[in-house]
Coordinates of C-alpha atoms and ligand atoms in Angstrom, one line a residue:
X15 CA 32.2 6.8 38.1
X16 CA 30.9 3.5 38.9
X17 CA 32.0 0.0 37.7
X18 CA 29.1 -1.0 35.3
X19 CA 27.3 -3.7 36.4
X20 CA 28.3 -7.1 34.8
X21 CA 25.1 -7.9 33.5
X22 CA 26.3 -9.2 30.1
X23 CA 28.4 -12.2 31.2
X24 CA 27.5 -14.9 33.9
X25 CA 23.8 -16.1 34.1
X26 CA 24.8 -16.2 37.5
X27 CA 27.4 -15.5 39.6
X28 CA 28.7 -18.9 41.6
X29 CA 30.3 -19.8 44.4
X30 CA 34.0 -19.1 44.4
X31 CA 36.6 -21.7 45.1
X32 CA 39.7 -21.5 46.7
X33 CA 42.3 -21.9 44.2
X34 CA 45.1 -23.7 45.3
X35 CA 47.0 -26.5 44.3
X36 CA 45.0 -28.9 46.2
X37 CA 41.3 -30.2 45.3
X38 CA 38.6 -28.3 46.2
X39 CA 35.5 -29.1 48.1
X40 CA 32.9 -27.9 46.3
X41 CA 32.9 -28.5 42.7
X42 CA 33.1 -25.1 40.7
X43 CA 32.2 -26.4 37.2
X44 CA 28.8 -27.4 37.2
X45 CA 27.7 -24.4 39.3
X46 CA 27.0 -23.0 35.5
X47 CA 24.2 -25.5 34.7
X48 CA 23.2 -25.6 38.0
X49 CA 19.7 -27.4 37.8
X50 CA 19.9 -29.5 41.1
X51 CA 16.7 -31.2 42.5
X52 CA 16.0 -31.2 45.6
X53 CA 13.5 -33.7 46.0
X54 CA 13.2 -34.6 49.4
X55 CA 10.1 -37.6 50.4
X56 CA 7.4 -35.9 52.1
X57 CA 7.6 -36.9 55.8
X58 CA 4.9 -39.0 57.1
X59 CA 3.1 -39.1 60.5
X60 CA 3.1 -42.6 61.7
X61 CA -0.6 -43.6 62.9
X62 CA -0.9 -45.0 65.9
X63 CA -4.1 -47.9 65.1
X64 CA -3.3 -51.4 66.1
X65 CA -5.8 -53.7 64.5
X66 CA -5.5 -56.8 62.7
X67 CA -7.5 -55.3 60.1
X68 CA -4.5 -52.8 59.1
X69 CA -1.9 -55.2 59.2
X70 CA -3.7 -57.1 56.9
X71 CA -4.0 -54.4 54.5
X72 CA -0.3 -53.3 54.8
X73 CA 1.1 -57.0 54.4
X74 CA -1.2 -57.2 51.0
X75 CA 0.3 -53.4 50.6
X76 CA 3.7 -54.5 51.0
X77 CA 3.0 -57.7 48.6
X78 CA 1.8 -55.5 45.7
X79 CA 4.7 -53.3 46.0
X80 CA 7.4 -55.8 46.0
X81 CA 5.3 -57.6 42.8
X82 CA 5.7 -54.2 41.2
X83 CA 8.5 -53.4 41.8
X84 CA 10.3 -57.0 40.3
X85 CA 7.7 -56.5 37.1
X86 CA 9.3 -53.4 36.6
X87 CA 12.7 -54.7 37.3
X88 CA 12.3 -57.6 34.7
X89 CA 11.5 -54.7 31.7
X90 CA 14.4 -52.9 32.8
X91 CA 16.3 -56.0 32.6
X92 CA 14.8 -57.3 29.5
X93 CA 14.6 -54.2 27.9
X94 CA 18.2 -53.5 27.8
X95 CA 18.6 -56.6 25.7
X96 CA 16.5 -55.5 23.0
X97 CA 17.0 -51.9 23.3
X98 CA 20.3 -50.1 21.2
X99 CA 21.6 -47.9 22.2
X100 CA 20.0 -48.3 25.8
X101 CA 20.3 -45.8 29.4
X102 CA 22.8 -47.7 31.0
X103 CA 21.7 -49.5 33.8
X104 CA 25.7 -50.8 34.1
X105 CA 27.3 -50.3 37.2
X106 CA 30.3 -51.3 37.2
X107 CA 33.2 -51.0 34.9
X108 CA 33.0 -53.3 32.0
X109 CA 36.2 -55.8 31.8
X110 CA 38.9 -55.0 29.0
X111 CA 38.4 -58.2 26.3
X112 CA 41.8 -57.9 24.5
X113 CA 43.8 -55.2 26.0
X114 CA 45.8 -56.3 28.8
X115 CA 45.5 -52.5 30.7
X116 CA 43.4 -49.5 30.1
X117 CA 44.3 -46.9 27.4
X118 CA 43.0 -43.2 26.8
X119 CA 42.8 -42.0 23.4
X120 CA 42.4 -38.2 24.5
X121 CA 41.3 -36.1 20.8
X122 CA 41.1 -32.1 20.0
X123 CA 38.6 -31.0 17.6
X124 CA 39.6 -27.6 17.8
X125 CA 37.2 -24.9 17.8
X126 CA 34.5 -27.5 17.7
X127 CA 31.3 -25.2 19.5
X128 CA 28.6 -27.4 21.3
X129 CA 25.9 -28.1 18.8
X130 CA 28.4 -28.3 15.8
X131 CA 27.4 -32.0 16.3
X132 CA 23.9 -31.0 15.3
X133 CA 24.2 -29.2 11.9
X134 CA 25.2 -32.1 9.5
X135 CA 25.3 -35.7 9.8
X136 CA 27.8 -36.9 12.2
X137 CA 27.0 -40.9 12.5
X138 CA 30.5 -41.8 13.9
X139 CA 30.3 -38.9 16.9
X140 CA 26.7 -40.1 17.3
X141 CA 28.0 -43.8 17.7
X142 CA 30.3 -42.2 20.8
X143 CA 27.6 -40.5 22.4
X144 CA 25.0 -42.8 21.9
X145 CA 27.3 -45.5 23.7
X146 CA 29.3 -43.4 26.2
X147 CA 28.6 -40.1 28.1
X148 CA 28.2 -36.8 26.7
X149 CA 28.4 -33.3 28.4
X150 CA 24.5 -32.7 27.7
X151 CA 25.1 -29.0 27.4
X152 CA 28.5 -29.0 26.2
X153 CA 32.1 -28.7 28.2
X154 CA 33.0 -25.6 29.7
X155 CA 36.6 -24.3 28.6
X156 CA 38.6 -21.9 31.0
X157 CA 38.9 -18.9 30.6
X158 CA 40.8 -17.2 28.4
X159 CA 39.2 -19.4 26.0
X160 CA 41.7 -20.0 23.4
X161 CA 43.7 -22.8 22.3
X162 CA 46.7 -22.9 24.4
X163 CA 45.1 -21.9 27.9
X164 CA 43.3 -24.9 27.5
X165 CA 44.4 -27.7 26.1
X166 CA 47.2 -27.2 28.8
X167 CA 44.4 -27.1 31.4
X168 CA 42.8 -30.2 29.7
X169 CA 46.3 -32.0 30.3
X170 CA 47.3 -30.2 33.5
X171 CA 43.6 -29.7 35.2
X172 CA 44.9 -26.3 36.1
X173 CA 43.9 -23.1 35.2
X174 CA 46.2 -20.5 33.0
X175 CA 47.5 -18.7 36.2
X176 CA 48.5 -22.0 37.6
X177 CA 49.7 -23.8 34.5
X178 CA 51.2 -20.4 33.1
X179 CA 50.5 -20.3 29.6
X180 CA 47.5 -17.5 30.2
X181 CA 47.6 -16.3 26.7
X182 CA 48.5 -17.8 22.9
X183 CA 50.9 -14.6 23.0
X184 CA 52.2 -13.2 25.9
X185 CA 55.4 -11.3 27.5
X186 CA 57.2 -12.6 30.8
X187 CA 57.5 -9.5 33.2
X188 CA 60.2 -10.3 34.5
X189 CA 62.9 -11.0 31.6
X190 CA 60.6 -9.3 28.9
X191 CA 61.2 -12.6 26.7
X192 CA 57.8 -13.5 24.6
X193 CA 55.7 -16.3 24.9
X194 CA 54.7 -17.6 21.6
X195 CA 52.5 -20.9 20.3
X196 CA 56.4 -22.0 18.9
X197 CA 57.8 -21.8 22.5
X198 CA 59.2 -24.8 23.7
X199 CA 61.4 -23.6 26.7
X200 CA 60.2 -25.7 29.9
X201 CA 60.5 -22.8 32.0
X202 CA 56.8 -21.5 30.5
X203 CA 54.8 -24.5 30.8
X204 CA 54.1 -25.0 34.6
X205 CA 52.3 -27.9 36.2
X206 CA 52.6 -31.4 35.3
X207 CA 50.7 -32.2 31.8
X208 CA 49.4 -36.0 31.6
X209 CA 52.0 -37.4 29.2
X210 CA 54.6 -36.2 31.9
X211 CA 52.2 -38.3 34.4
X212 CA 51.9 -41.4 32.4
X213 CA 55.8 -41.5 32.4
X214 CA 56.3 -41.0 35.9
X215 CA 53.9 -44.1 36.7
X216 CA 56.0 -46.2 34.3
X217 CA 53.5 -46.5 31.8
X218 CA 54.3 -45.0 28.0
X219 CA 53.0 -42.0 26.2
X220 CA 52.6 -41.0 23.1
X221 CA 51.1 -37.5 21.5
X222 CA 50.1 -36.7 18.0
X223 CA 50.7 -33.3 18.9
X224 CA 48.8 -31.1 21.6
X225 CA 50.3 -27.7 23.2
X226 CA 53.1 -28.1 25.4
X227 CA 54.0 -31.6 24.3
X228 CA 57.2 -31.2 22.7
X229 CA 58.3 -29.8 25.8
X230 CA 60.7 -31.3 27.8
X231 CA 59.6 -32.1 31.0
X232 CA 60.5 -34.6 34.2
X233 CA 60.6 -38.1 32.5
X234 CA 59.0 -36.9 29.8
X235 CA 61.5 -36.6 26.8
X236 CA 59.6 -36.2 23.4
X237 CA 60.6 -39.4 22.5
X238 CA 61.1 -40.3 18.8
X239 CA 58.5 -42.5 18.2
X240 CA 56.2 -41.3 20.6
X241 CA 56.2 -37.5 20.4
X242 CA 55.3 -35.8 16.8
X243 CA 56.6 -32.3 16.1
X244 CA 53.6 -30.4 15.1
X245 CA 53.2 -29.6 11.5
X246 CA 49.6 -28.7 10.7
X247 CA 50.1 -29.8 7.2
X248 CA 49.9 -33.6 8.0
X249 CA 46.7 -34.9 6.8
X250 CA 44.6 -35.9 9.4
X251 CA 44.4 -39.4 7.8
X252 CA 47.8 -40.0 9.0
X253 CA 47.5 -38.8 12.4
X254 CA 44.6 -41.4 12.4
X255 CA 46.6 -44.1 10.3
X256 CA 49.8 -43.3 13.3
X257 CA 47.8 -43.6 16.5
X258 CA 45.9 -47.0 15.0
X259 CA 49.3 -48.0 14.4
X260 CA 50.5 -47.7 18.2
X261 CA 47.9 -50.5 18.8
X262 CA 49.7 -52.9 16.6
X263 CA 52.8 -52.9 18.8
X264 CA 53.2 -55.6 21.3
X265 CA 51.2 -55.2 24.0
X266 CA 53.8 -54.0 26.3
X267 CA 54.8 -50.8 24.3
X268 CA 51.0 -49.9 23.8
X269 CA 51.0 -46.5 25.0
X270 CA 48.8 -45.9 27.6
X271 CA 47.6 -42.6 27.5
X272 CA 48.0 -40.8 23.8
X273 CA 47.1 -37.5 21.9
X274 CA 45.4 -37.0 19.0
X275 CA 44.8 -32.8 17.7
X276 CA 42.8 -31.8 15.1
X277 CA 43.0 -28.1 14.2
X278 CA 39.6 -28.3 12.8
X279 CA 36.8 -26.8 12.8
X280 CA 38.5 -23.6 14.4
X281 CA 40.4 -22.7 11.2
X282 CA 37.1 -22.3 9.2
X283 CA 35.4 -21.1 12.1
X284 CA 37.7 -18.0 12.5
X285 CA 37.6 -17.2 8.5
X286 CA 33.5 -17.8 8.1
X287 CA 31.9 -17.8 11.3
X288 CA 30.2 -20.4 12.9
X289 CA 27.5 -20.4 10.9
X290 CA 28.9 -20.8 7.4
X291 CA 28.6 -24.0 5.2
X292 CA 32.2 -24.3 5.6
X293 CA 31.8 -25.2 8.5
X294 CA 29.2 -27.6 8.1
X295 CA 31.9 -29.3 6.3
X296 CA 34.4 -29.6 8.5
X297 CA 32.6 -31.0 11.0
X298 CA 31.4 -33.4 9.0
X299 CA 35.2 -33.9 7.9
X300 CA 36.2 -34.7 11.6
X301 CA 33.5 -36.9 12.4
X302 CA 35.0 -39.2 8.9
X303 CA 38.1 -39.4 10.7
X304 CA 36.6 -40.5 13.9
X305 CA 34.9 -42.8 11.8
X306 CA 38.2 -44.6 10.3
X307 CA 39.2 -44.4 13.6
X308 CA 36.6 -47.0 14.6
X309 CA 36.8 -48.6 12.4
X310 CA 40.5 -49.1 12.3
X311 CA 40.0 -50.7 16.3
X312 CA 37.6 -52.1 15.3
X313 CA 39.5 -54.1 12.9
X314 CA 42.3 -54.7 15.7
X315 CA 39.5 -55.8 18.2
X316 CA 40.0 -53.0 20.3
X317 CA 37.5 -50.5 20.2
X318 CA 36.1 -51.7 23.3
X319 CA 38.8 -51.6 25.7
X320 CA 39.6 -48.2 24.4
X321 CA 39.1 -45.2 26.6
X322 CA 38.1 -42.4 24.2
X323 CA 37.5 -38.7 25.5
X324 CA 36.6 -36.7 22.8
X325 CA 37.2 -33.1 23.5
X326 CA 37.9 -29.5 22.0
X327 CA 39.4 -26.1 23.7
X328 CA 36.7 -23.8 23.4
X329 CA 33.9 -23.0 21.0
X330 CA 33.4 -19.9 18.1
X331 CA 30.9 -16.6 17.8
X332 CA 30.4 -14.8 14.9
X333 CA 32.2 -11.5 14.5
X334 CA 31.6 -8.5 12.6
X335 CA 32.2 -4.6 11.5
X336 CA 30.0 -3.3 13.4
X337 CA 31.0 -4.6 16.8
X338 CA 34.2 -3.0 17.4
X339 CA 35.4 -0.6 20.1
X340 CA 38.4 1.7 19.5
X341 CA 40.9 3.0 22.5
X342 CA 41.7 6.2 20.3
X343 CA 38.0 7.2 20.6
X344 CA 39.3 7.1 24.4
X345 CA 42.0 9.5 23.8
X346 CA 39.6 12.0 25.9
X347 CA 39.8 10.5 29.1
X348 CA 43.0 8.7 28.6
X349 CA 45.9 8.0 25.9
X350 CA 46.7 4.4 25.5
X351 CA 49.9 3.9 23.9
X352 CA 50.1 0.7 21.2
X353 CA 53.2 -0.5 23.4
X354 CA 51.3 -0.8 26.6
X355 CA 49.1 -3.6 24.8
X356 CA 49.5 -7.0 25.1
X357 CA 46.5 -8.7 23.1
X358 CA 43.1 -6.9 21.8
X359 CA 40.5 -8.9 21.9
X360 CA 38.7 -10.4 22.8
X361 CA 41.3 -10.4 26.0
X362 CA 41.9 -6.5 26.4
X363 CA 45.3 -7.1 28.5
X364 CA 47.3 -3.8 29.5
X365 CA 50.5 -3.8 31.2
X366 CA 50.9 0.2 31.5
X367 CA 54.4 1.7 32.4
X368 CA 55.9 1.8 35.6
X369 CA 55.4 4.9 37.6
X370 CA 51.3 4.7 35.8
X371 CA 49.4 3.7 38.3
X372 CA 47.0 1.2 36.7
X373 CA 44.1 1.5 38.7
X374 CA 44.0 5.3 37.6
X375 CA 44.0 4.0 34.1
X376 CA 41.0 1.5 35.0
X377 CA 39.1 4.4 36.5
X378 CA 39.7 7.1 33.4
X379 CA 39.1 3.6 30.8
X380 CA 35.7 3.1 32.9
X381 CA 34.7 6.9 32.8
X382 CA 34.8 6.9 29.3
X383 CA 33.5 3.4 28.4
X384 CA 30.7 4.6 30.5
X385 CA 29.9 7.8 29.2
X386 CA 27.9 7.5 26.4
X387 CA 30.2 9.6 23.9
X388 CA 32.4 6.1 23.0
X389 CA 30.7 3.9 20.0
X390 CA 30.0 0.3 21.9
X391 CA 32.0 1.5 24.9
X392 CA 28.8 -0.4 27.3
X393 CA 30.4 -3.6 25.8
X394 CA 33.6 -3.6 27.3
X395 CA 34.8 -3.0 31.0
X396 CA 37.8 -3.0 32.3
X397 CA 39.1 -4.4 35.6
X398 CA 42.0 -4.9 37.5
X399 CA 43.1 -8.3 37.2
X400 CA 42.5 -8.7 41.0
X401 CA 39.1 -7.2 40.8
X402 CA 37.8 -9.8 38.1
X403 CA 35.0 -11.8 38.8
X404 CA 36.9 -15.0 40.8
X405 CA 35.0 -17.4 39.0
X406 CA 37.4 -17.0 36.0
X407 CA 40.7 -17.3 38.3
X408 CA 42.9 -15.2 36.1
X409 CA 45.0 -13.3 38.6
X410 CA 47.4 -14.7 40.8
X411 CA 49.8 -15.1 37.6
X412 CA 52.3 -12.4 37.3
X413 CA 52.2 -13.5 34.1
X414 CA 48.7 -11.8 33.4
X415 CA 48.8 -8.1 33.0
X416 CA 47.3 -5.7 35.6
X417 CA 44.5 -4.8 33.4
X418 CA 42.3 -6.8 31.6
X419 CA 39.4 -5.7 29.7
X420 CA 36.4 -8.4 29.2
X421 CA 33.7 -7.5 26.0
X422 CA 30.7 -8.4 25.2
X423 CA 29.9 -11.5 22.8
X424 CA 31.0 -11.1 19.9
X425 CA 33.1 -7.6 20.5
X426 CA 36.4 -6.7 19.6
X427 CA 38.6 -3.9 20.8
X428 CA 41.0 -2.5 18.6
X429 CA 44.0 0.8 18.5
X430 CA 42.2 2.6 15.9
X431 CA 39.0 2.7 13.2
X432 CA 40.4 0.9 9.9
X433 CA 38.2 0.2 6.7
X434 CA 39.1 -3.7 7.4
X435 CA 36.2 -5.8 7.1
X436 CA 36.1 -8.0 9.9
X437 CA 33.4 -10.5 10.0
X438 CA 34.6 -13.9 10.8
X439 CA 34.6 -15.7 13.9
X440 CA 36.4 -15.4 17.1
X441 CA 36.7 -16.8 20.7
X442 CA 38.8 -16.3 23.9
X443 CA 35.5 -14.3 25.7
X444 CA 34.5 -14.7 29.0
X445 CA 34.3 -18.7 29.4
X446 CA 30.3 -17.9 30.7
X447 CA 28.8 -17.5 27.0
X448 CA 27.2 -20.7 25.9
X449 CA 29.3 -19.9 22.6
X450 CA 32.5 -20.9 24.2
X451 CA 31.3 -24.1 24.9
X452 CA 32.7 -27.6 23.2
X453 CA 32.3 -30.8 23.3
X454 CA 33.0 -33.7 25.5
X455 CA 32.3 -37.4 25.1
X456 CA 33.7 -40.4 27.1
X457 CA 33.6 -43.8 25.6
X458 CA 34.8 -46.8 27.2
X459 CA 34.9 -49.0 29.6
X460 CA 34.4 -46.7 32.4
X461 CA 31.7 -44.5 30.8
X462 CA 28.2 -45.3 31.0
X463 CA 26.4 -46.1 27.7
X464 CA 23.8 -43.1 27.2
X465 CA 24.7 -41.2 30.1
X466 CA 23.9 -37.3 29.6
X467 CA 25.6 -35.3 32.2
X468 CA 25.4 -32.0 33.1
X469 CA 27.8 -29.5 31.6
X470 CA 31.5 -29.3 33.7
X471 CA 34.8 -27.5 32.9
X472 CA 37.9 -29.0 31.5
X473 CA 39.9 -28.9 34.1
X474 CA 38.2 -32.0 35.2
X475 CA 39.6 -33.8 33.0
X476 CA 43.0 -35.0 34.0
X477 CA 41.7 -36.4 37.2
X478 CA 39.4 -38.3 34.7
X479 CA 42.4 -39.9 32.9
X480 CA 44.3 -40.9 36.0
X481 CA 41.4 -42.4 37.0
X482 CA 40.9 -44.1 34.2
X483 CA 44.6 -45.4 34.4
X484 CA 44.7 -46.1 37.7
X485 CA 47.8 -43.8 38.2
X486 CA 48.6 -41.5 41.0
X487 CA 48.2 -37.6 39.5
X488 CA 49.5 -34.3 39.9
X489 CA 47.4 -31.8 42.5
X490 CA 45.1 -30.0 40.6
X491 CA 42.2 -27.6 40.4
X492 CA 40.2 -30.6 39.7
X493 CA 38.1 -32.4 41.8
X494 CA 39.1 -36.3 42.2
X495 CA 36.0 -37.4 43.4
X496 CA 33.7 -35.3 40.9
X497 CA 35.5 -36.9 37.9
X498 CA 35.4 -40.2 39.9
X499 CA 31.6 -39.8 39.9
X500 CA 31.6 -39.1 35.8
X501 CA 32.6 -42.9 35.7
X502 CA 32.0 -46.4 36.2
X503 CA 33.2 -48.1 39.6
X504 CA 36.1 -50.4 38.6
X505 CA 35.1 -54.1 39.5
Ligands
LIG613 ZN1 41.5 -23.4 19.4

């Protein structure tokens, strides 16, 4: 029995990097948008006439050109004085006014799918992207993509096997202790997250909550006044009203790099789907509160000089009854126990027994799957971890289980049939679905007004904010010089 072909997932398959702690070469996240053009000048034959006649002609030639070229010049130049907003024609880095160093306001919108932005009016978002840089066709999460995985690999730039939390849920092989989204223990949260960063350049931090940072780590304490517990029943005015609030400390205690999380749109998204009105109003909910956020530097004269990255961990697909794929209707080819389960879907991950060989149980999942006789069985295969498609680097981890099942869009696996009705929404599939995708906006300073750029994944990011700050990083699986090139040349 033959792997199935993995037809359903990547539009293509891309190069593979070499995962390691250091950068790589070849940048790995835009490989998914790939539309590079190669437009190369047609070579030309030089002539070899000498007359007086052809100079004449080419100086004339030469004259026109350079006329031309400073007519078109002076629209550019004029233009972009009449014009808002206007395709930046900025080069360098545009000087802070009022803040005496550069801060980065990095903000979750959980759950918040590419093209959200585009289903109600969202005038305060618009005003970001309008005058900063947008992912054109969204940011690409890792993968698994759920909420811890990445927003640790938005603040670590690594992916889950590298920065350990490879699941919302997991178990620890080793000890058998469980990994849960309440876990504070340093020991699970690998790598160095950017608050930790901050601190060890001697500049301050502060997080309105985002996964992993109540943890203890390094420098990085929690401190007090800096480090909010998460409670998801604080309104998100007063996560707004706090952060504006760091602004009005003397300049010196200005944080520079803080968090701001948002657990909307996800929460809807899961109970309706993405395509529910409920939605529609939670996104328009968000961008209100980036809105008073504007305003509210606005009012302190900073919105300027602030560096704003506007992000969420993954996006949202529509689940529903039909789409499901039971292991019992397996029970033919082989019996999976409940216990050898550690998460459903949509990340099948099986840790079978010792003394089960686990690429047996691939082989007898795969012959079933694959035989016709298993309702939606097509829409999920089964690899070992090491056998997954290297593109979504979940394997080195001991961490992830030997097995891992990947389904289709919008698939879920489950133990056995139930009469449950299941449609909602979901997410955590194979990071290669334009569902998954989120959002990602730059505004400040360092980001071009109007720049569209082509869609890149998160793990870019941290390079972005030590860049930004001017700080020495962490090695990551980010590429220094690609984030370098998403912004603006310091003067
Ligand atoms: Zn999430």
């Amino acid at each position: 029995m033959g792997t199935a072909s993995l037809s359903i997932l990547a539009p293509s398959s891309k190069p593979t990097t070499p995962v390691s702690s250091e950068e790589v070469p070849l940048n790995p996240s835009t490989s998914l948008l790939s539309s590079s053009s190669n437009s190369t000048s047609p070579s030309t034959h030089p002539h070899k006439i000498t007359s007086t006649t052809i100079l004449f002609i080419s100086l004339l030639l030469i004259t026109c050109i350079a006329l031309s070229a400073s007519i078109a010049f002076a629209f550019l130049f004029f233009s972009s004085h009449t014009h808002t907003p206007t395709p930046s024609i900025e080069t360098v880095a545009r000087p802070l006014v009022k803040l005496r160093k550069p801060v980065v306001l990095l903000i979750s919108s959980d759950g918040f799918r590419f093209g959200y932005q585009f289903k109600t009016a969202t005038p305060n978002i618009d005003r970001l992207i309008a005058n900063g840089t947008e992912a054109e066709r969204g940011l690409i999460p890792v993968f698994p993509t759920l909420t811890f995985p990445n927003h640790y690999a938005i603040v670590t730039g690594l992916y889950p096997a590298y920065h350990g939390i490879i699941n919302n849920y997991f178990l620890d092989p080793v000890t058998g202790e469980g990994f849960n989204m309440q876990s504070h223990e340093p020991h699970w949260w690998l790598g160095e997250p950017l608050w930790e960063t901050v601190v060890n350049n001697g500049l301050k931090a502060a997080t309105y909550f985002w996964p992993g940072s109540e943890v203890k780590k390094g420098p990085w304490t929690c401190p007090y006044n800096f480090c909010q517990h998460y409670n998801g029943s604080v309104p998100f005015e007063e996560r707004v009203d706090t952060v504006l609030g760091y602004f009005d400390l003397p300049s010196d205690e200005i944080p520079a790099f803080m968090t701001l999380y948002f657990e909307d749109p996800d929460h809807q998204g899961h109970k309706v789907g993405p395509d529910d009105p409920e939605i529609t109003d939670a996104v328009a909910n968000i961008d209100r509160m980036i809105g008073k956020l504007i305003q509210g530097l606005e009012k302190r004269g900073v919105f300027e000089d602030v560096t704003i990255i506007m992000v969420g961990d993954h996006g949202m697909v529509g689940t529903c009854d039909k789409k499901l794929i039971f292991l019992e209707d397996l029970v033919q080819w082989i019996d999976i126990p409940k216990d050898w389960i550690q998460s459903y879907s949509p990340l099948l991950a099986i840790r079978p027994p010792v003394g089960v060989l686990p690429s047996d149980v691939v082989s007898k999942m795969m012959e079933g799957l694959s035989s016709g006789k298993v309702q939606n069985g097509k829409n999920l295969i089964v690899y070992l971890k090491e056998d997954l498609p290297a593109r979504l680097h979940y394997s080195v981890s001991e961490r992830i289980p030997p097995i891992i099942g990947l389904v289709q869009e919008g698939f879920k696996v489950e133990q056995k049939g139930s009469k449950r009705k299941e449609c909602g929404g979901a997410h955590g599939y194979d990071n290669a679905f334009f569902s998954m995708r989120t959002i990602f906006i730059g505004h400040g300073p360092q980001f071009a007004r109007g720049r569209k750029v082509p869609s890149f994944e998160n793990v870019q990011i941290y390079n972005m904010v030590t860049s930004v700050l001017e700080i020495q990083g962490a090695s990551n699986n980010g590429t220094a010089s690609f984030a370098k090139s998403l912004l603006l040349p310091s003067l």
